Amino acid sequence: MTHSDRIETLLEENRTFPPSAEFVGQANLTDPQTYADANADPEGWWASWAEQLTWDEKWHTVSEWKPPYAKWFLGGKLNASVQCLDRHVDAGKGDQVAFHWEGEPGDRRTLTYADMLEGVGRVANGLKTLGIEKGDRVTLYMPMVPELAMAVLACSRIGAIFSVVFAGFSATSLKDRIQDQEAKLVICADGCWRRGKVLDLKTVVDEAVADCPSIKNVLLWRRGGELKTASNGISRDCEWSDMVETQDALCPPVLMDAEDPLFILYTSGTTGKPKGIVHTTGGYLTGALATTSLVFDLKPNEDVYWCTADIGWITGHSYIVFGPMAAGVTQVMYEGAPNHPKSDRFWELVERYKVSIFYTAPTAIRAFIKWGDEHPAAHDLSSLRLLGTVGEPINPEAWVWYHEHIGTEHCPIVDTWWQTETGGIMITPLPGITETIPGSAMKPFPGIEAKLLDEQGAEVVGAGGGYLVLSRPWPHMLRGLWNDPERYEETYWSRFPGFYFPGDGAKRDADGNLWILGRVDDVMNVSGHRLSTMEIESALVDHPAVAEAAVIGISHELKGQVPVGFVILRSSHESSPALAEELRKHVGTLIGGLARPEAIHFTPELPKTRSGKIMRRLLRDVAEGKHIGDTTTLADPGVLDGLRAEYEGNKG
Ligand code: PRX
């Protein structure tokens, strides 16, 4: 059963979890009136959060909305790294631990806020020595090490626009992103540890950069150990030990306008080319701070917070670097795999560092369930007081397991819906106010307005389903796509003029709670990460054996969804299991391991409309064994019988 099939049953879910008296007794926010007040005066609400940041010059206008372009805190000046570092150190919190870091092999480091400020100052001075100036783009390709957070903050300190590329992406993906943003510098690591092996990142960077004339230098941080042989000696390369560690720790922050870009982060869209989502400084930080503080009921001087995301994704930007660090909380950061050396690694970390807030993804929770209850049971998890999930719809069984086995039945769970584009959490419970229901993301965050629209764009009022839209601008919304205003307008604002359309469907129950159904476009969600079917199709067609390809996402027990490819071969090639494997690998090489199709099915034909458009919906029906819906628009309905036979034959 797919998530959307399950939704009717879900809406009858009657296990509700009101906030416990114990939790409410200590919660930062318990007054339900907060929603009404914020929604009556959204500008006032967001301004009250902006005031909690440190501004060098205050804004003169809270917001300006010329659809589809918003500006927030106009005229305000601030620096993002100051919010995350200087103001805590200045307030006497320099000795508070910013990160308890643990490498996969078991090496440990503790960095205080003062250590982070010094490190950031050195990196920032190193960047200046390399000629990086305000507005220049810097691409980061690093594993989960404190130096990645330092590099991010160092860019923001001197006003360079950073763009983190998840270190699992291929050389081609990295190259495309560097070229699109015309970056001057790549900061990378030589490698990292994953499941007991060292992954070589530097070779990927060398391959990518070979085709990037904008790159003047590559700054190399060494993870050390096995990687001493990583390629070097290239004249544009410079070592962190020479370029950063020798620098002065003091680097005055560059004052940025609230609307100056802070970063570009690429995400998949419905075409083959990823979109460079642009976020700006003042509004983004306001949203990150407000949502971190309220959704996680954060107590910055007491909590130990652990978000298991990678900084290469938006969750790591907003809920490892900017939100938690602007709030000044202590965090845990872990380099490696959750099941290395054993399947209890996360719970060992929770116990060791006494983690109180834990934020992860449904795909991880489903893996924990599969690995067995004995792993969390072997550890003292009593320090936990709040759990979160993000990235994809969570199935109620996983939610309840999380509640029982990790939250030991006393931690509220916040199921947070948002996107790279929204910059911060948009639909979520507030743990001291709202009840929670397994499978529902509950309510829009105060100040956020979400509506459901039907096919014609009419509002669905009360209980019912439709397209989820956001009907009011918010400070941390994307400001556009890098170098592509047309695509920005077309992608988000053309389907329902006047509304931001995220691409998700949702249902509202009789009590007004929202249940996110997932994507309604040609984007799939694999282990909580967005992948475009078109991007994978282009990668398949790139192979010399392939004439044509169609890709769909099908349900998967652990990953939520996985890509499956239907391929028409050129007449010069014969289908074989070896070729299917080669094609899977080819996609991995071109995009990254995440995109590698679960299966490849060879077929002589694909179902197409008369205008030649591949009907992926029908392929999905075939793959999920469903009754085939409306085929009246199909040019040749007979194609489906052949496909079904092919699919059934190949499945085992
Ligand atoms: O489909 C929604 C799903 O993930 C998409 C956003 O992906 P990305 O930009 O990579 O950001 C992921 C982390 C914020 C959304 O359009 N999604 C995210 N969170 C949830 C979700 N679907 C259901 N429930 C969620 N809590």
XYZ file of C-alpha atoms and ligand atoms in Angstrom:
678
model
C 0.000 0.000 0.000
C 1.372 3.435 -0.869
C 1.263 6.307 1.548
C -1.586 7.953 -0.323
C -3.653 4.762 -0.304
C -3.102 4.559 3.364
C -4.271 8.065 4.072
C -7.952 7.203 4.343
C -7.113 4.739 7.109
C -4.755 7.274 8.591
C -7.446 9.856 8.951
C -9.192 7.447 11.257
C -6.048 7.298 13.372
C -7.367 7.856 16.855
C -4.171 7.564 18.827
C -3.644 11.147 19.858
C -0.890 12.232 22.176
C -1.662 15.457 24.042
C 1.349 17.211 25.585
C 2.051 15.650 28.982
C 1.711 17.738 32.134
C 5.396 17.055 32.769
C 6.402 18.473 29.379
C 4.047 21.447 29.533
C 5.364 22.245 33.006
C 8.791 23.014 31.574
C 7.903 24.148 28.016
C 8.940 27.561 26.688
C 5.631 28.140 25.005
C 2.278 26.842 26.219
C -0.216 29.516 25.231
C -2.400 28.511 22.259
C -3.205 32.190 21.763
C 0.297 32.455 20.181
C -1.194 31.154 16.910
C -4.002 33.697 16.781
C -1.735 36.580 17.779
C 0.957 35.710 15.229
C -1.580 35.227 12.465
C -3.332 38.494 13.255
C -0.030 40.362 12.911
C 2.556 38.235 11.055
C 4.905 41.175 10.525
C 4.889 41.958 14.235
C 5.439 38.293 15.069
C 8.435 37.856 12.765
C 9.865 41.230 13.799
C 9.768 40.091 17.427
C 12.002 37.168 16.414
C 14.273 39.329 14.285
C 14.794 41.502 17.349
C 16.409 38.546 19.085
C 19.259 38.661 16.568
C 22.134 41.119 16.878
C 21.748 43.855 14.250
C 24.347 46.482 13.488
C 21.686 48.606 11.896
C 18.005 48.052 12.431
C 15.629 47.620 9.497
C 13.360 50.469 8.477
C 10.641 48.298 6.902
C 9.633 44.827 8.081
C 8.574 43.427 4.736
C 7.819 44.214 1.151
C 5.768 41.874 -1.029
C 5.770 42.305 -4.770
C 4.564 38.835 -5.732
C 6.385 36.569 -6.211
C 9.293 38.512 -4.704
C 9.521 39.184 -0.980
C 12.008 41.230 1.001
C 12.281 41.227 4.762
C 13.863 43.591 7.270
C 14.742 46.126 4.610
C 17.635 48.384 5.447
C 18.786 46.103 8.295
C 22.483 45.170 8.536
C 23.976 42.160 10.265
C 26.450 39.316 9.868
C 25.327 35.698 10.061
C 28.470 34.377 11.766
C 28.127 36.990 14.518
C 24.691 35.580 15.389
C 26.127 32.091 15.702
C 29.402 32.898 17.481
C 30.429 36.379 18.648
C 27.276 37.183 20.516
C 27.528 33.995 22.587
C 31.204 34.539 23.313
C 30.542 38.210 24.148
C 27.783 37.107 26.518
C 30.268 34.936 28.434
C 29.300 31.622 26.841
C 32.668 31.081 25.123
C 33.361 27.973 27.198
C 30.073 26.296 26.359
C 30.538 23.310 24.080
C 29.309 24.031 20.565
C 30.037 20.540 19.200
C 30.778 17.161 20.687
C 32.141 15.604 17.519
C 32.749 11.939 16.961
C 34.465 10.402 13.953
C 33.303 7.040 12.714
C 36.461 5.224 13.870
C 35.807 6.591 17.380
C 38.039 9.667 17.499
C 36.485 12.498 19.500
C 36.806 16.263 19.656
C 35.102 18.895 21.745
C 34.833 22.427 20.391
C 33.511 25.324 22.434
C 31.856 28.412 21.001
C 35.167 30.241 21.573
C 37.017 27.512 19.642
C 34.541 27.809 16.794
C 34.904 31.590 16.696
C 38.682 31.290 16.510
C 38.501 28.601 13.847
C 36.051 30.630 11.788
C 38.284 33.717 12.059
C 41.259 31.729 10.752
C 39.334 30.231 7.858
C 37.879 33.650 7.003
C 41.357 35.209 6.950
C 42.556 32.299 4.814
C 39.736 32.936 2.362
C 40.721 36.590 2.174
C 44.317 35.603 1.456
C 42.990 33.504 -1.412
C 41.299 36.598 -2.804
C 37.726 35.736 -1.843
C 35.546 38.808 -1.503
C 31.979 39.701 -0.650
C 29.583 38.197 -3.197
C 32.065 35.567 -4.501
C 30.784 31.997 -4.556
C 32.561 29.264 -2.630
C 31.618 25.597 -3.043
C 32.037 23.258 -0.078
C 32.443 19.499 -0.499
C 33.125 18.071 2.936
C 31.978 15.337 5.297
C 30.392 15.874 8.711
C 33.295 17.494 10.530
C 33.333 20.735 12.554
C 35.492 22.273 9.822
C 32.491 22.175 7.488
C 30.460 24.307 9.916
C 33.525 26.555 10.277
C 33.872 26.916 6.518
C 30.182 27.785 6.149
C 30.400 30.422 8.873
C 33.727 31.759 7.578
C 32.187 32.401 4.158
C 29.304 34.232 5.778
C 31.766 36.219 7.908
C 33.315 37.825 4.826
C 30.093 37.936 2.801
C 31.010 35.166 0.363
C 28.025 33.150 -0.855
C 28.590 29.536 0.098
C 27.114 26.488 -1.520
C 27.465 23.121 0.163
C 27.324 20.085 -2.103
C 26.551 16.853 -0.268
C 29.752 14.792 -0.332
C 27.871 11.781 -1.744
C 27.279 13.588 -5.038
C 29.323 12.586 -8.070
C 32.016 14.617 -9.838
C 29.523 15.483 -12.588
C 26.942 16.776 -10.105
C 29.622 18.774 -8.313
C 30.925 20.186 -11.591
C 27.417 21.227 -12.727
C 26.846 23.096 -9.475
C 30.251 24.815 -9.536
C 29.700 25.877 -13.129
C 26.190 27.159 -12.489
C 27.327 29.411 -9.662
C 30.742 30.232 -11.195
C 32.491 29.549 -7.918
C 36.029 30.792 -7.361
C 37.024 28.328 -4.681
C 36.249 24.785 -3.565
C 36.847 23.863 0.054
C 37.030 20.109 0.422
C 38.311 17.279 2.552
C 40.647 14.603 1.290
C 38.180 11.992 2.459
C 35.948 10.655 5.193
C 34.950 7.462 6.918
C 31.844 5.532 6.000
C 31.083 2.010 7.226
C 34.654 1.334 8.111
C 36.067 2.486 4.781
C 37.719 5.701 3.718
C 35.933 7.482 0.902
C 38.218 9.507 -1.311
C 36.646 12.918 -1.875
C 39.657 14.730 -3.316
C 39.701 12.650 -6.505
C 36.038 13.546 -7.075
C 36.885 17.222 -6.641
C 39.881 17.003 -9.005
C 37.695 15.420 -11.663
C 34.960 18.034 -11.221
C 37.286 21.022 -11.108
C 39.157 19.969 -14.261
C 36.193 21.353 -16.161
C 35.572 24.486 -14.087
C 37.586 27.469 -15.332
C 36.058 29.769 -12.662
C 37.875 27.855 -9.894
C 41.093 29.559 -8.841
C 41.931 27.395 -5.838
C 41.038 24.228 -3.978
C 41.470 24.433 -0.212
C 42.109 20.966 1.194
C 41.344 19.952 4.769
C 42.898 16.629 5.685
C 40.891 14.094 7.596
C 44.188 12.285 8.000
C 44.820 8.624 8.507
C 44.647 6.468 5.432
C 44.358 9.285 2.967
C 47.922 10.499 2.854
C 48.073 9.408 -0.751
C 45.218 11.677 -1.901
C 46.278 13.514 -5.011
C 48.154 16.734 -4.425
C 50.873 18.803 -5.913
C 48.413 20.553 -8.234
C 49.262 24.254 -8.298
C 45.759 25.504 -7.497
C 45.608 23.260 -4.410
C 46.417 24.664 -1.000
C 46.537 22.955 2.333
C 44.387 23.961 5.288
C 47.488 23.601 7.477
C 49.302 26.311 5.444
C 46.446 28.541 4.497
C 44.205 28.449 7.585
C 46.099 27.317 10.644
C 48.783 29.984 10.210
C 46.216 32.826 10.131
C 45.219 35.261 12.820
C 42.065 34.154 14.652
C 40.612 37.620 14.606
C 38.597 38.540 11.540
C 36.172 41.444 11.652
C 32.778 40.492 10.217
C 31.604 42.141 7.012
C 28.277 43.894 7.483
C 25.670 42.453 5.194
C 22.341 43.778 4.120
C 19.418 41.693 5.419
C 18.615 40.849 1.801
C 22.176 39.938 0.719
C 22.410 36.276 -0.357
C 23.764 33.958 2.331
C 23.881 30.713 0.370
C 22.828 28.756 -2.675
C 21.671 25.182 -2.193
C 20.804 22.962 -5.134
C 17.785 20.724 -5.124
C 16.105 18.576 -7.734
C 13.202 19.873 -9.728
C 11.048 18.346 -12.409
C 13.586 18.934 -15.174
C 17.041 17.418 -15.534
C 18.818 20.493 -14.164
C 18.952 21.048 -10.387
C 17.699 24.389 -9.082
C 19.980 26.727 -7.142
C 17.787 27.888 -4.260
C 18.902 31.281 -2.955
C 18.466 32.254 0.691
C 19.269 35.655 2.139
C 20.656 36.748 5.472
C 18.213 38.524 7.809
C 14.975 36.713 7.052
C 16.585 33.282 6.865
C 18.264 33.688 10.258
C 15.057 34.997 11.806
C 13.151 31.932 10.632
C 15.907 29.527 11.629
C 16.070 30.972 15.149
C 12.293 31.177 15.670
C 11.586 27.637 14.498
C 14.550 26.058 16.306
C 13.550 27.759 19.544
C 9.862 26.864 19.444
C 9.587 23.576 17.557
C 12.322 21.980 19.663
C 11.362 23.859 22.857
C 15.049 24.676 23.010
C 16.812 25.513 26.292
C 20.147 26.711 24.884
C 22.037 26.490 28.175
C 20.780 23.050 29.151
C 19.969 20.985 26.099
C 22.237 18.698 24.162
C 20.781 18.724 20.681
C 21.490 16.263 17.887
C 20.210 16.581 14.357
C 21.465 13.587 12.387
C 21.181 15.282 8.960
C 24.186 16.131 6.831
C 25.111 19.803 6.413
C 24.969 19.090 2.670
C 21.154 19.259 2.885
C 18.911 22.107 3.982
C 18.164 20.387 7.309
C 21.837 20.655 8.204
C 21.975 24.317 7.156
C 18.962 25.382 9.201
C 19.003 22.889 12.065
C 22.710 22.257 12.657
C 24.467 25.433 11.630
C 22.219 28.480 11.705
C 19.235 27.739 13.964
C 20.952 25.895 16.829
C 24.116 28.001 16.668
C 22.167 31.273 16.592
C 20.369 29.956 19.678
C 23.702 28.924 21.258
C 22.980 25.305 22.179
C 25.422 22.386 22.575
C 25.253 19.877 19.728
C 26.439 16.409 18.821
C 27.933 15.858 15.370
C 28.804 12.413 14.042
C 30.782 11.619 10.916
C 29.721 8.143 9.914
C 27.076 5.493 9.444
C 24.429 4.742 12.099
C 25.227 1.041 12.028
C 28.967 1.153 12.362
C 30.587 -0.710 14.016
C 27.233 -1.961 15.334
C 23.587 -1.040 14.942
C 23.497 0.734 18.297
C 25.959 3.497 17.383
C 23.375 6.304 17.598
C 22.099 5.138 20.981
C 25.640 4.869 22.270
C 26.104 8.528 21.266
C 22.812 9.590 22.863
C 23.867 7.912 26.098
C 27.457 9.222 26.071
C 26.566 12.862 25.431
C 23.206 12.804 27.243
C 21.370 14.036 24.185
C 18.062 15.670 25.109
C 16.698 16.584 21.653
C 17.037 14.180 18.727
C 15.986 15.043 15.157
C 16.141 12.434 12.396
C 14.331 11.122 9.303
C 11.631 8.445 8.893
C 13.948 6.395 6.673
C 16.412 6.152 9.573
C 13.623 5.199 11.980
C 12.503 2.401 9.655
C 16.084 1.122 9.558
C 16.278 1.198 13.394
C 13.082 -0.877 13.528
C 14.545 -3.394 11.136
C 17.801 -3.662 13.075
C 15.900 -4.632 16.218
C 14.593 -3.250 19.513
C 17.553 -4.630 21.411
C 19.879 -1.870 20.177
C 18.142 1.110 21.784
C 17.177 -1.100 24.741
C 20.856 -1.675 25.512
C 21.383 2.030 26.257
C 20.236 4.590 28.761
C 18.136 6.994 26.706
C 16.593 8.764 29.683
C 18.265 12.074 28.784
C 15.945 12.444 25.757
C 13.017 14.806 26.204
C 11.929 15.605 22.633
C 12.118 13.829 19.270
C 11.702 15.151 15.760
C 11.328 13.808 12.257
C 11.710 15.385 8.826
C 12.082 14.680 5.140
C 9.155 12.493 4.146
C 5.797 11.328 5.416
C 6.239 9.143 8.489
C 4.151 6.003 8.629
C 2.261 5.673 11.942
C 3.928 2.348 12.786
C 7.337 4.015 12.590
C 6.056 6.994 14.605
C 4.719 4.747 17.373
C 7.919 2.680 17.457
C 9.940 5.904 17.741
C 7.674 7.027 20.570
C 7.950 3.739 22.459
C 11.508 2.628 21.875
C 13.420 5.905 21.610
C 11.135 8.328 23.410
C 10.345 5.717 26.092
C 6.757 6.914 25.853
C 7.381 10.303 27.386
C 8.944 12.419 24.599
C 6.726 14.447 22.283
C 7.467 13.848 18.592
C 7.473 16.798 16.220
C 6.817 15.743 12.622
C 8.104 18.754 10.707
C 7.134 19.474 7.102
C 9.219 21.902 5.100
C 11.565 22.119 2.092
C 14.862 23.481 0.856
C 12.882 26.400 -0.555
C 10.983 27.250 2.633
C 14.268 27.580 4.552
C 12.694 26.465 7.818
C 9.957 24.340 9.351
C 6.477 25.295 8.110
C 4.008 22.697 9.366
C 4.648 21.084 12.731
C 3.292 20.521 16.193
C 4.440 22.955 18.893
C 5.255 20.498 21.638
C 3.985 22.526 24.607
C 0.706 23.413 22.911
C -0.505 21.018 20.231
C -1.273 17.384 20.600
C 0.469 15.027 18.206
C -1.018 12.265 16.038
C 1.121 9.596 14.357
C 1.426 10.522 10.683
C 0.249 14.136 10.882
C 2.460 17.226 10.725
C -0.473 18.978 12.447
C -0.542 22.792 12.012
C 1.219 25.624 10.221
C 3.844 27.278 12.430
C 2.571 30.584 13.888
C 2.687 33.276 11.199
C 2.549 30.726 8.356
C -0.639 30.314 6.379
C -1.259 27.062 4.474
C -4.283 26.319 2.336
C -5.495 23.376 0.272
C -6.640 24.039 -3.279
C -8.472 21.800 -5.700
C -7.518 21.147 -9.325
C -9.174 24.410 -10.412
C -7.482 26.433 -7.688
C -10.579 26.784 -5.504
C -9.922 26.595 -1.776
C -10.851 23.369 -0.017
C -12.447 24.494 3.219
C -12.758 22.175 6.208
C -11.965 18.483 5.930
C -10.715 17.352 2.516
C -7.696 16.929 0.303
C -5.914 19.038 -2.264
C -2.749 20.749 -3.330
C -0.888 22.300 -0.435
C -0.066 25.991 -0.947
C 1.374 28.737 1.211
C -0.610 31.885 0.927
C 1.478 34.495 2.685
C 5.193 35.385 2.399
C 7.510 34.480 5.293
C 10.981 35.794 6.178
C 12.948 32.607 5.432
C 11.395 31.849 2.049
C 13.662 31.452 -0.965
C 14.297 34.675 -2.823
C 14.636 33.000 -6.198
C 16.732 30.558 -8.208
C 20.322 31.422 -8.945
C 20.435 33.035 -12.390
C 16.981 31.782 -13.324
C 14.069 34.093 -12.414
C 11.828 32.580 -15.072
C 12.108 29.105 -13.663
C 11.403 30.499 -10.185
C 8.144 32.058 -11.331
C 7.164 29.073 -13.419
C 7.964 26.386 -10.825
C 6.430 27.840 -7.717
C 3.989 30.577 -8.724
C 2.352 29.649 -12.023
C 0.247 26.617 -11.071
C -1.863 28.665 -8.613
C -1.180 32.367 -9.224
C -0.652 34.299 -6.010
C 0.203 31.172 -4.000
C 3.511 29.437 -3.379
C 3.110 25.833 -4.567
C 5.607 23.449 -2.935
C 4.645 20.441 -5.068
C 3.018 18.417 -2.273
C -0.486 17.115 -1.791
C -2.129 17.105 1.645
C -5.332 16.332 3.507
C -6.993 18.159 6.340
C -8.961 16.163 8.902
C -12.115 17.287 10.680
C -10.029 18.791 13.498
C -8.018 20.910 11.072
C -4.807 18.834 11.279
C -2.734 18.474 8.136
C -1.536 15.151 6.694
C 1.119 15.498 4.017
C 0.728 13.017 1.173
C 4.029 13.699 -0.591
C 4.979 14.996 -4.001
C 2.443 15.389 -6.752
C 5.060 16.125 -9.442
C 7.842 14.116 -11.093
C 10.033 14.368 -8.049
C 10.601 11.406 -5.782
C 11.736 11.247 -2.223
C 14.466 8.664 -1.614
C 15.487 8.321 2.035
C 14.194 11.836 2.629
C 16.131 13.307 -0.308
C 14.645 14.779 -3.403
C 15.456 13.285 -6.776
C 14.068 14.231 -10.129
C 12.888 11.477 -12.428
C 14.092 13.560 -15.395
C 17.594 13.845 -13.978
C 17.861 10.063 -13.680
C 16.344 9.601 -17.129
C 18.974 11.931 -18.606
C 21.685 9.922 -16.872
C 20.339 6.670 -18.331
C 20.059 8.117 -21.831
C 23.646 9.289 -21.504
C 24.709 5.622 -21.716
C 25.528 4.507 -25.284
C 23.286 1.428 -25.049
C 20.150 3.399 -24.167
C 17.731 4.806 -26.729
C 15.057 5.971 -24.330
C 14.303 5.763 -20.618
C 11.505 6.470 -18.178
C 12.013 6.592 -14.427
C 9.458 6.390 -11.658
C 9.632 6.262 -7.883
C 8.072 3.201 -6.283
C 7.390 2.534 -2.608
C 10.211 0.974 -0.617
C 10.077 -0.423 2.878
C 13.134 1.397 4.208
C 13.831 4.266 1.847
C 10.255 5.446 1.376
C 10.694 5.511 -2.380
C 13.295 4.230 -4.813
C 13.860 4.939 -8.498
C 13.079 2.229 -11.034
C 14.066 2.618 -14.679
C 12.254 1.381 -17.794
C 14.728 1.337 -20.652
C 14.492 0.936 -24.414
C 17.844 -0.235 -25.775
C 19.412 0.768 -29.059
C 19.059 -2.048 -31.581
C 22.818 -2.689 -31.430
C 22.537 -3.776 -27.753
C 21.039 -6.819 -26.088
C 19.417 -6.750 -22.684
C 21.186 -8.657 -19.921
C 21.491 -8.565 -16.133
C 25.067 -7.310 -16.597
C 23.878 -4.395 -18.700
C 21.166 -3.570 -16.128
C 23.884 -3.444 -13.463
C 26.070 -1.293 -15.672
C 23.223 1.176 -16.181
C 22.537 1.351 -12.453
C 26.215 2.110 -11.867
C 26.224 4.678 -14.658
C 23.490 6.666 -12.898
C 25.461 6.448 -9.656
C 28.547 7.769 -11.402
C 26.716 10.642 -13.048
C 24.564 11.794 -10.147
C 25.579 9.981 -6.960
C 24.840 6.693 -5.198
C 21.481 7.939 -3.932
C 20.087 8.089 -7.466
C 21.121 4.574 -8.503
C 17.926 2.798 -9.670
C 16.745 -0.112 -7.580
C 15.946 -2.012 -10.773
C 16.157 -1.606 -14.528
C 13.494 -3.132 -16.754
C 14.164 -3.459 -20.462
C 11.165 -2.880 -22.662
C 10.564 -2.457 -26.401
C 8.101 0.413 -25.843
C 6.955 2.997 -23.286
C 3.420 4.240 -22.695
C 3.099 7.681 -24.271
C 0.418 10.213 -24.894
C -0.365 11.098 -28.485
C 1.840 14.136 -28.070
C 4.745 11.889 -27.102
C 4.839 12.520 -23.333
C 5.768 9.466 -21.260
C 2.934 8.553 -18.885
C 4.848 7.831 -15.731
C 1.637 7.439 -13.769
C 0.848 4.320 -15.788
C 4.337 2.944 -15.262
C 3.849 3.416 -11.552
C 0.548 1.546 -11.732
C 2.293 -1.319 -13.530
C 5.134 -1.377 -11.020
C 2.816 -1.228 -8.027
C 0.561 -3.906 -9.525
C -2.408 -1.565 -9.488
C -5.494 -1.462 -11.628
C -4.528 0.678 -14.606
C -6.469 3.919 -14.565
C -7.545 6.080 -17.446
C -5.691 5.151 -20.628
C -7.768 7.161 -23.091
C -4.925 9.591 -23.730
C -2.505 6.789 -24.507
C -1.357 6.561 -28.119
C -1.120 2.747 -28.038
C -2.899 1.081 -25.086
C -1.401 -2.300 -26.074
C 2.023 -1.127 -24.825
C 0.881 -1.648 -21.262
C 0.264 -5.374 -21.612
C 3.770 -5.869 -22.905
C 5.174 -3.775 -20.091
C 3.311 -5.604 -17.407
C 4.537 -8.941 -18.741
C 8.090 -7.595 -18.844
C 7.841 -6.157 -15.341
C 6.335 -9.292 -13.795
C 8.975 -11.399 -15.534
C 11.876 -9.321 -14.204
C 10.756 -8.553 -10.714
C 12.129 -11.499 -8.821
O 7.593 16.185 -0.164
C 7.983 16.901 0.979
C 8.988 16.086 1.775
O 10.273 16.506 1.339
C 10.148 17.560 0.377
C 11.240 18.573 0.573
O 12.480 18.000 0.304
P 13.815 18.790 0.584
O 13.739 20.139 -0.027
O 14.925 17.916 0.186
O 13.837 19.029 2.136
C 13.834 17.948 3.020
C 14.053 18.438 4.427
C 13.251 19.604 4.848
C 8.771 18.133 0.603
O 8.287 18.790 -0.542
N 8.868 16.283 3.225
C 9.707 16.952 4.027
N 9.321 16.849 5.314
C 8.189 16.117 5.330
C 7.891 15.755 3.995
N 6.798 15.035 3.685
C 5.984 14.670 4.694
N 6.208 14.963 5.993
C 7.288 15.675 6.362
N 7.512 15.934 7.644
